[in-house]
DNA sequence: TTGAAAGCGCTAACAA
DNA sequence: TTGTTAGCGCTTTCAA
């Protein structure tokens, strides 16, 4: 690894001072002779010189880098969010550092700290909620945006969707469509606001519709937990029109095949609906009714808030709720 | 934004020199009194001090950061790759900067340069191929790994799959299964090695099987281009058993519904196969035959190569081919 | 066991 | 139009 050229090297080779080179680098040509400018340009090209952003950042106290911490980069929510976030920031000239917490609070904390050490200018994260004290402190010093699992925290921004309302709405519609039973499949919701909210929404709907809620908890990656849930669905469906409503697309994905394999007619005997809009929802037959989360809008909003704040503009909305919408499809007999 | 505490602040508050604090930070406790150590620890906690990684990096000439440039973070290939890459690097203590080139060569170049300016210690990228000269130069100074669209470049590493062989294999199997026509749907392949290789593989199979190739070029996001392709498929399928083979999962996704809407019986009249393994391949009925690209292995390999190189270990394999495998499913009448 | 000081590559205030 | 120099926050050599 040959050492990279520095501004000193350029200055020396061009026979000027580092100041002049620095001026050149920052586009302050107005006070510089044509000749000097050309000379410097030539040397830079020749040396393949690239200014050291670390040195610049150290001096300027600005890194033009923003950090994002998600639970898992391959979760559809995160994919959509990160893409929109990255685009918005990229357009404003910021770099993006990405890391995965795997939902682990300690790891999340470490990641935040190491982002801070790297002097990211802002952080967006899908937090476990266990580091709220630290985040609250941090939010005093830099823009902090909590997405998805959006806890209300002083000084921090929160971007999420109306999980409870949308969940209530879709569950309600399922009852309204004539499904006597709606079986709700969720992962362990404790400590995860999106999940508790969606569950609450479902329970709200049951209350209003005067139906007995049926909540089955599953663990992704553990087929036996799904077996149990599906056995319950099967039992219900034999007695009355039943709908399965899953708390997110990944849960539905994991049980979709065995669910269909039960053999009940969709949508007549069995309805299927899910929170999230998996990209395959329209490909299966019949297409799956779902709650469309405006993931990209959230990413964009997060990017906009951060760039605005870093530009020194006050951003008012501390809690942004981007509403989800229900998309009725054939899997519930309408659409 | 209150200024963050510096090592100076800590030293002053603890009544010791910055040298001592630096020693503490780097775990060199052996030559330090118990009392000093505790004092420093207390002050650091009190001040919420976080060492400035920029200053450290500037001094040490190491940023512990690696860059990745992909075409589009939401492409299934990139999602899988980035996740595995990020995990592997994260485990080795590296940070990851991610950016999207959108397949644009100029943008790609800018991104590389700005990564270089930020002194990333290595770069992995899905390149357009237009910056090969620059990349070749760069590869002399730092580990450069070309993934997916893997051009062979001196000093750089290339990680890809056996696109041509796998494509030939699946096309050949389609003929073997009794499909008289195999219609190949691809996006414009010019300049993109993965696409040309897959096309070549298909053509190879046609040659060997003595069949007329039928190549239809589509543009994602442009329905009319798909209409045309599907009309051709329809015409073929009316005359003889026909299979559709798409160059990647996104192309298949975009035409899957209209394809099924043509009404031909799958797999009897119409076979369906694709390169890539979309996550929904098993959810539709019948499940879709596909070429499984070991995306995660590529990400892991890229991470391993980079960490090994940065650890100073010589890494030999300059071109790594991670083989894809054909998964026969019901959409082609076997599996 | 501790500290002074040089220097990493850059910017900008001040001077010429 | 150009240059000198201090300093951003840290590590490390050398000295005490």
Coordinates of N, CA, C and O in Angstrom, one line a residue, chain B residues 63-176:
Chain B
X63 N -9.3 3.6 9.4 CA -10.6 4.1 9.7 C -11.5 2.9 10.2 O -12.6 3.2 10.7
X64 N -11.1 1.7 9.9 CA -11.9 0.6 10.2 C -13.3 0.7 9.6 O -14.3 0.3 10.1
X65 N -13.3 1.2 8.4 CA -14.5 1.4 7.6 C -14.3 0.8 6.2 O -13.3 1.0 5.6
X66 N -15.3 0.1 5.8 CA -15.3 -0.5 4.4 C -16.5 0.1 3.7 O -17.5 0.3 4.2
X67 N -16.3 0.2 2.4 CA -17.4 0.8 1.5 C -18.0 -0.3 0.6 O -17.3 -1.2 0.2
X68 N -19.3 -0.2 0.4 CA -19.9 -1.0 -0.6 C -20.8 -0.2 -1.5 O -21.5 0.7 -1.0
X69 N -20.6 -0.5 -2.8 CA -21.5 0.3 -3.8 C -22.3 -0.7 -4.6 O -21.7 -1.6 -5.2
X70 N -23.6 -0.6 -4.5 CA -24.4 -1.6 -5.2 C -25.3 -0.7 -6.2 O -25.4 0.5 -6.1
X71 N -25.9 -1.4 -7.1 CA -26.7 -0.7 -8.1 C -28.0 -0.2 -7.4 O -28.3 1.0 -7.6
X72 N -28.6 -1.0 -6.6 CA -29.8 -0.7 -5.9 C -30.0 -1.5 -4.7 O -30.1 -2.8 -4.8
X73 N -30.1 -0.9 -3.6 CA -30.1 -1.7 -2.3 C -31.3 -2.6 -2.2 O -31.3 -3.5 -1.3
X74 N -32.3 -2.3 -3.0 CA -33.5 -3.2 -2.8 C -33.5 -4.4 -3.8 O -34.4 -5.2 -3.7
X75 N -32.6 -4.5 -4.6 CA -32.5 -5.7 -5.5 C -32.2 -6.8 -4.6 O -31.3 -6.8 -3.8
X76 N -32.9 -7.9 -4.8 CA -32.7 -9.1 -4.0 C -31.2 -9.5 -3.9 O -30.7 -9.8 -2.8
X77 N -30.5 -9.4 -5.0 CA -29.1 -9.8 -4.9 C -28.4 -8.9 -3.9 O -27.6 -9.4 -3.0
X78 N -28.6 -7.6 -4.0 CA -27.9 -6.7 -3.1 C -28.3 -6.8 -1.7 O -27.5 -6.7 -0.8
X79 N -29.6 -7.1 -1.5 CA -30.1 -7.2 -0.1 C -29.3 -8.4 0.6 O -28.8 -8.2 1.7
X80 N -29.3 -9.5 -0.1 CA -28.7 -10.7 0.5 C -27.2 -10.5 0.6 O -26.6 -10.8 1.6
X81 N -26.6 -9.9 -0.4 CA -25.1 -9.7 -0.4 C -24.8 -8.7 0.7 O -23.9 -9.0 1.5
X82 N -25.4 -7.6 0.8 CA -25.1 -6.6 1.8 C -25.3 -7.1 3.2 O -24.4 -6.9 4.1
X83 N -26.3 -7.9 3.4 CA -26.5 -8.4 4.7 C -25.4 -9.3 5.2 O -24.8 -9.2 6.2
X84 N -25.0 -10.3 4.3 CA -23.9 -11.2 4.7 C -22.6 -10.4 4.8 O -21.8 -10.7 5.7
X85 N -22.4 -9.5 3.9 CA -21.2 -8.7 3.9 C -21.1 -7.9 5.2 O -20.1 -7.9 5.9
X86 N -22.2 -7.2 5.5 CA -22.2 -6.4 6.8 C -22.0 -7.2 8.0 O -21.3 -6.8 8.9
X87 N -22.6 -8.4 8.1 CA -22.4 -9.3 9.2 C -20.9 -9.7 9.4 O -20.3 -9.7 10.4
X88 N -20.3 -10.1 8.3 CA -19.0 -10.6 8.3 C -18.0 -9.5 8.7 O -17.1 -9.6 9.6
X89 N -18.2 -8.3 8.1 CA -17.4 -7.2 8.5 C -17.6 -6.7 9.9 O -16.7 -6.4 10.7
X90 N -18.9 -6.7 10.3 CA -19.2 -6.2 11.6 C -18.5 -7.1 12.7 O -18.0 -6.6 13.7
X91 N -18.5 -8.4 12.4 CA -17.9 -9.3 13.4 C -16.4 -9.0 13.5 O -15.8 -9.3 14.5
X92 N -15.8 -8.5 12.5 CA -14.4 -8.2 12.5 C -14.1 -6.8 13.0 O -13.0 -6.3 12.9
X93 N -15.2 -6.1 13.3 CA -15.0 -4.7 13.9 C -15.0 -3.6 12.9 O -14.6 -2.5 13.2
X94 N -15.4 -3.9 11.7 CA -15.4 -2.9 10.6 C -16.8 -2.2 10.5 O -17.8 -2.9 10.7
X95 N -16.8 -1.0 10.1 CA -18.0 -0.3 9.8 C -18.3 -0.4 8.3 O -17.4 -0.6 7.5
X96 N -19.5 -0.2 8.0 CA -19.9 -0.3 6.5 C -20.5 1.0 6.0 O -21.5 1.5 6.6
X97 N -20.0 1.5 5.0 CA -20.7 2.6 4.3 C -21.3 2.1 3.0 O -20.6 1.3 2.3
X98 N -22.5 2.4 2.8 CA -23.2 1.9 1.7 C -23.7 3.0 0.7 O -24.1 4.1 1.2
X99 N -23.6 2.8 -0.6 CA -24.1 3.7 -1.5 C -24.7 3.0 -2.7 O -24.3 1.9 -3.0
X100 N -25.6 3.7 -3.4 CA -26.2 3.2 -4.6 C -25.7 3.9 -5.9 O -25.8 5.1 -5.9
X101 N -25.3 3.1 -6.9 CA -24.9 3.8 -8.1 C -26.0 3.9 -9.1 O -25.9 4.7 -10.1
X102 N -27.1 3.2 -8.9 CA -28.2 3.2 -9.9 C -27.7 2.7 -11.3 O -28.3 3.0 -12.3
X103 N -26.6 2.0 -11.3 CA -26.0 1.6 -12.5 C -25.4 2.6 -13.4 O -25.0 2.4 -14.5
X104 N -25.3 3.8 -12.8 CA -24.7 4.9 -13.6 C -23.2 5.0 -13.3 O -22.7 5.2 -12.2
X105 N -22.4 5.0 -14.4 CA -21.0 4.9 -14.3 C -20.4 6.2 -13.7 O -19.4 6.1 -12.9
X106 N -20.9 7.3 -14.0 CA -20.4 8.6 -13.5 C -20.6 8.7 -12.0 O -19.7 9.0 -11.2
X107 N -21.8 8.3 -11.6 CA -22.2 8.3 -10.2 C -21.3 7.3 -9.5 O -20.8 7.6 -8.4
X108 N -21.1 6.2 -10.1 CA -20.3 5.2 -9.5 C -18.9 5.7 -9.2 O -18.3 5.6 -8.1
X109 N -18.3 6.4 -10.2 CA -17.0 6.9 -10.1 C -16.9 7.9 -8.9 O -16.0 7.9 -8.1
X110 N -17.9 8.8 -8.8 CA -18.0 9.8 -7.8 C -18.0 9.1 -6.4 O -17.4 9.5 -5.5
X111 N -18.9 8.1 -6.3 CA -19.0 7.4 -5.1 C -17.7 6.7 -4.6 O -17.3 6.8 -3.5
X112 N -17.0 6.1 -5.6 CA -15.7 5.5 -5.3 C -14.8 6.6 -4.7 O -14.1 6.5 -3.7
X113 N -14.7 7.7 -5.5 CA -13.8 8.8 -5.0 C -14.2 9.3 -3.7 O -13.3 9.6 -2.9
X114 N -15.4 9.4 -3.4 CA -15.8 9.9 -2.1 C -15.5 8.9 -1.0 O -15.2 9.3 0.1
X115 N -15.6 7.7 -1.3 CA -15.2 6.6 -0.4 C -13.7 6.7 -0.1 O -13.2 6.6 1.0
X116 N -13.0 6.9 -1.2 CA -11.5 7.0 -1.0 C -11.2 8.2 -0.2 O -10.3 8.2 0.7
X117 N -11.9 9.3 -0.4 CA -11.7 10.5 0.4 C -11.9 10.2 1.8 O -11.3 10.7 2.7
X118 N -12.9 9.4 2.1 CA -13.2 9.0 3.5 C -12.3 7.9 4.0 O -12.5 7.4 5.1
X119 N -11.4 7.6 3.2 CA -10.4 6.6 3.6 C -11.0 5.2 4.0 O -10.5 4.7 5.1
X120 N -12.0 4.8 3.3 CA -12.4 3.4 3.6 C -11.2 2.5 3.3 O -10.4 2.8 2.5
X121 N -11.1 1.4 4.1 CA -9.9 0.6 3.9 C -10.1 -0.4 2.8 O -9.1 -1.1 2.4
X122 N -11.3 -0.6 2.3 CA -11.5 -1.5 1.2 C -12.9 -1.2 0.6 O -13.7 -0.5 1.2
X123 N -13.1 -1.7 -0.6 CA -14.3 -1.4 -1.3 C -14.8 -2.7 -2.0 O -14.0 -3.4 -2.6
X124 N -16.1 -2.9 -1.8 CA -16.7 -4.0 -2.6 C -17.8 -3.3 -3.5 O -18.5 -2.4 -3.1
X125 N -17.8 -3.7 -4.8 CA -18.8 -3.1 -5.6 C -19.3 -3.9 -6.8 O -18.6 -4.8 -7.2
X126 N -20.5 -3.6 -7.1 CA -21.2 -4.2 -8.2 C -21.0 -3.2 -9.3 O -21.8 -2.2 -9.4
X127 N -20.0 -3.3 -10.1 CA -19.6 -2.2 -11.0 C -20.3 -2.2 -12.4 O -20.7 -3.3 -12.8
X128 N -20.3 -1.1 -13.0 CA -20.9 -1.0 -14.3 C -19.8 -1.4 -15.3 O -20.2 -1.7 -16.5
X129 N -18.6 -1.5 -14.9 CA -17.5 -1.9 -15.8 C -16.9 -0.7 -16.5 O -15.8 -0.8 -17.2
X130 N -17.5 0.4 -16.3 CA -17.0 1.6 -17.0 C -15.8 2.3 -16.3 O -15.1 3.1 -16.9
X131 N -15.6 1.9 -15.1 CA -14.5 2.5 -14.3 C -13.3 1.5 -14.1 O -12.6 1.7 -13.1
X132 N -13.3 0.6 -14.9 CA -12.3 -0.5 -14.7 C -10.8 0.1 -14.6 O -10.0 -0.4 -13.8
X133 N -10.5 1.0 -15.4 CA -9.1 1.6 -15.3 C -8.9 2.2 -13.9 O -7.8 1.9 -13.3
X134 N -9.8 2.9 -13.5 CA -9.6 3.6 -12.2 C -9.6 2.5 -11.1 O -8.8 2.6 -10.2
X135 N -10.5 1.5 -11.2 CA -10.5 0.5 -10.2 C -9.2 -0.3 -10.2 O -8.8 -0.7 -9.1
X136 N -8.7 -0.5 -11.3 CA -7.4 -1.3 -11.4 C -6.3 -0.5 -10.6 O -5.6 -1.2 -9.9
X137 N -6.3 0.8 -10.9 CA -5.3 1.6 -10.1 C -5.6 1.5 -8.6 O -4.6 1.3 -7.8
X138 N -6.8 1.6 -8.3 CA -7.2 1.6 -6.9 C -6.8 0.3 -6.2 O -6.4 0.3 -5.0
X139 N -7.0 -0.7 -7.0 CA -6.8 -2.1 -6.4 C -5.3 -2.3 -6.0 O -5.0 -3.2 -5.3
X140 N -4.4 -1.4 -6.5 CA -3.0 -1.5 -6.1 C -2.9 -1.0 -4.7 O -1.9 -1.4 -4.0
X141 N -3.8 -0.1 -4.3 CA -3.6 0.5 -3.0 C -4.4 -0.1 -1.9 O -4.1 0.1 -0.7
X142 N -5.6 -0.7 -2.2 CA -6.5 -1.2 -1.2 C -7.2 -2.4 -1.8 O -7.4 -2.5 -3.0
X143 N -7.7 -3.3 -0.9 CA -8.5 -4.4 -1.4 C -9.8 -3.9 -2.2 O -10.5 -3.1 -1.6
X144 N -9.9 -4.3 -3.4 CA -11.1 -4.0 -4.2 C -11.8 -5.3 -4.6 O -11.1 -6.2 -5.1
X145 N -13.0 -5.5 -4.3 CA -13.7 -6.7 -4.6 C -14.9 -6.4 -5.5 O -15.8 -5.6 -5.2
X146 N -14.8 -7.0 -6.7 CA -15.9 -6.8 -7.7 C -16.9 -8.0 -7.5 O -16.5 -9.1 -7.6
X147 N -18.1 -7.7 -7.2 CA -19.1 -8.7 -7.0 C -20.1 -8.7 -8.1 O -20.5 -7.7 -8.7
X148 N -20.7 -9.9 -8.3 CA -21.8 -10.1 -9.2 C -21.4 -9.8 -10.7 O -21.1 -10.7 -11.4
X149 N -21.3 -8.5 -11.0 CA -20.8 -8.2 -12.3 C -19.3 -8.2 -12.3 O -18.7 -7.1 -12.3
X150 N -18.8 -9.3 -12.3 CA -17.4 -9.5 -11.9 C -16.5 -9.5 -13.1 O -16.3 -10.5 -13.8
X151 N -15.8 -8.4 -13.3 CA -14.8 -8.3 -14.4 C -13.5 -8.7 -13.8 O -13.2 -8.5 -12.6
X152 N -12.7 -9.4 -14.6 CA -11.4 -9.8 -14.2 C -10.5 -8.6 -14.3 O -10.3 -8.0 -15.4
X153 N -9.9 -8.2 -13.2 CA -9.1 -7.0 -13.2 C -7.8 -7.3 -12.4 O -7.9 -7.8 -11.3
X154 N -6.7 -6.9 -12.9 CA -5.4 -7.1 -12.1 C -5.6 -6.5 -10.7 O -6.1 -5.4 -10.6
X155 N -5.1 -7.3 -9.8 CA -5.0 -6.8 -8.4 C -6.4 -6.8 -7.7 O -6.5 -6.8 -6.4
X156 N -7.5 -6.8 -8.4 CA -8.8 -6.8 -7.8 C -9.3 -8.3 -7.6 O -8.8 -9.2 -8.3
X157 N -10.2 -8.4 -6.7 CA -10.8 -9.7 -6.5 C -12.2 -9.7 -7.2 O -12.8 -8.7 -7.3
X158 N -12.6 -10.9 -7.7 CA -13.9 -10.9 -8.3 C -14.6 -12.1 -7.7 O -14.1 -13.2 -7.6
X159 N -15.9 -11.8 -7.4 CA -16.7 -12.9 -6.9 C -18.0 -12.9 -7.6 O -18.7 -11.9 -7.7
X160 N -18.3 -14.0 -8.2 CA -19.5 -14.1 -9.0 C -20.0 -15.5 -9.0 O -19.5 -16.4 -8.3
X161 N -21.0 -15.8 -9.9 CA -21.4 -17.1 -10.0 C -21.2 -17.6 -11.4 O -20.8 -16.8 -12.3
X162 N -21.4 -18.9 -11.7 CA -21.2 -19.4 -13.0 C -22.5 -19.2 -13.9 O -23.2 -20.1 -14.3
X163 N -22.7 -17.9 -14.1 CA -23.9 -17.5 -14.9 C -24.1 -18.3 -16.1 O -25.2 -18.8 -16.4
X164 N -23.1 -18.4 -16.9 CA -23.3 -19.0 -18.2 C -23.6 -20.5 -18.1 O -24.6 -21.0 -18.7
X165 N -22.9 -21.2 -17.3 CA -23.1 -22.6 -17.1 C -24.5 -22.9 -16.5 O -25.2 -23.8 -17.0
X166 N -24.8 -22.2 -15.5 CA -26.1 -22.4 -14.8 C -27.2 -22.1 -15.7 O -28.2 -22.8 -15.7
X167 N -27.1 -21.1 -16.5 CA -28.1 -20.7 -17.5 C -28.3 -21.8 -18.6 O -29.4 -22.1 -18.9
X168 N -27.1 -22.3 -19.0 CA -27.2 -23.3 -20.0 C -27.9 -24.5 -19.4 O -28.7 -25.1 -20.1
X169 N -27.5 -24.8 -18.2 CA -28.1 -26.0 -17.5 C -29.6 -26.0 -17.4 O -30.3 -26.9 -17.8
X170 N -30.1 -24.8 -17.0 CA -31.5 -24.8 -16.8 C -32.3 -24.8 -18.1 O -33.3 -25.5 -18.3
X171 N -31.7 -24.1 -19.1 CA -32.4 -24.1 -20.4 C -32.4 -25.5 -21.0 O -33.4 -25.9 -21.5
X172 N -31.2 -26.1 -20.8 CA -31.1 -27.5 -21.4 C -32.1 -28.4 -20.7 O -32.8 -29.2 -21.4
X173 N -32.3 -28.3 -19.4 CA -33.3 -29.1 -18.7 C -34.7 -28.8 -19.2 O -35.5 -29.7 -19.2
X174 N -34.9 -27.6 -19.5 CA -36.3 -27.2 -20.0 C -36.5 -28.0 -21.3 O -37.6 -28.6 -21.5
X175 N -35.6 -27.9 -22.2 CA -35.7 -28.7 -23.5 C -35.9 -30.2 -23.1 O -36.8 -30.9 -23.7
X176 N -35.1 -30.6 -22.2 CA -35.1 -32.0 -21.9 C -36.5 -32.5 -21.3 O -36.9 -33.6 -21.4

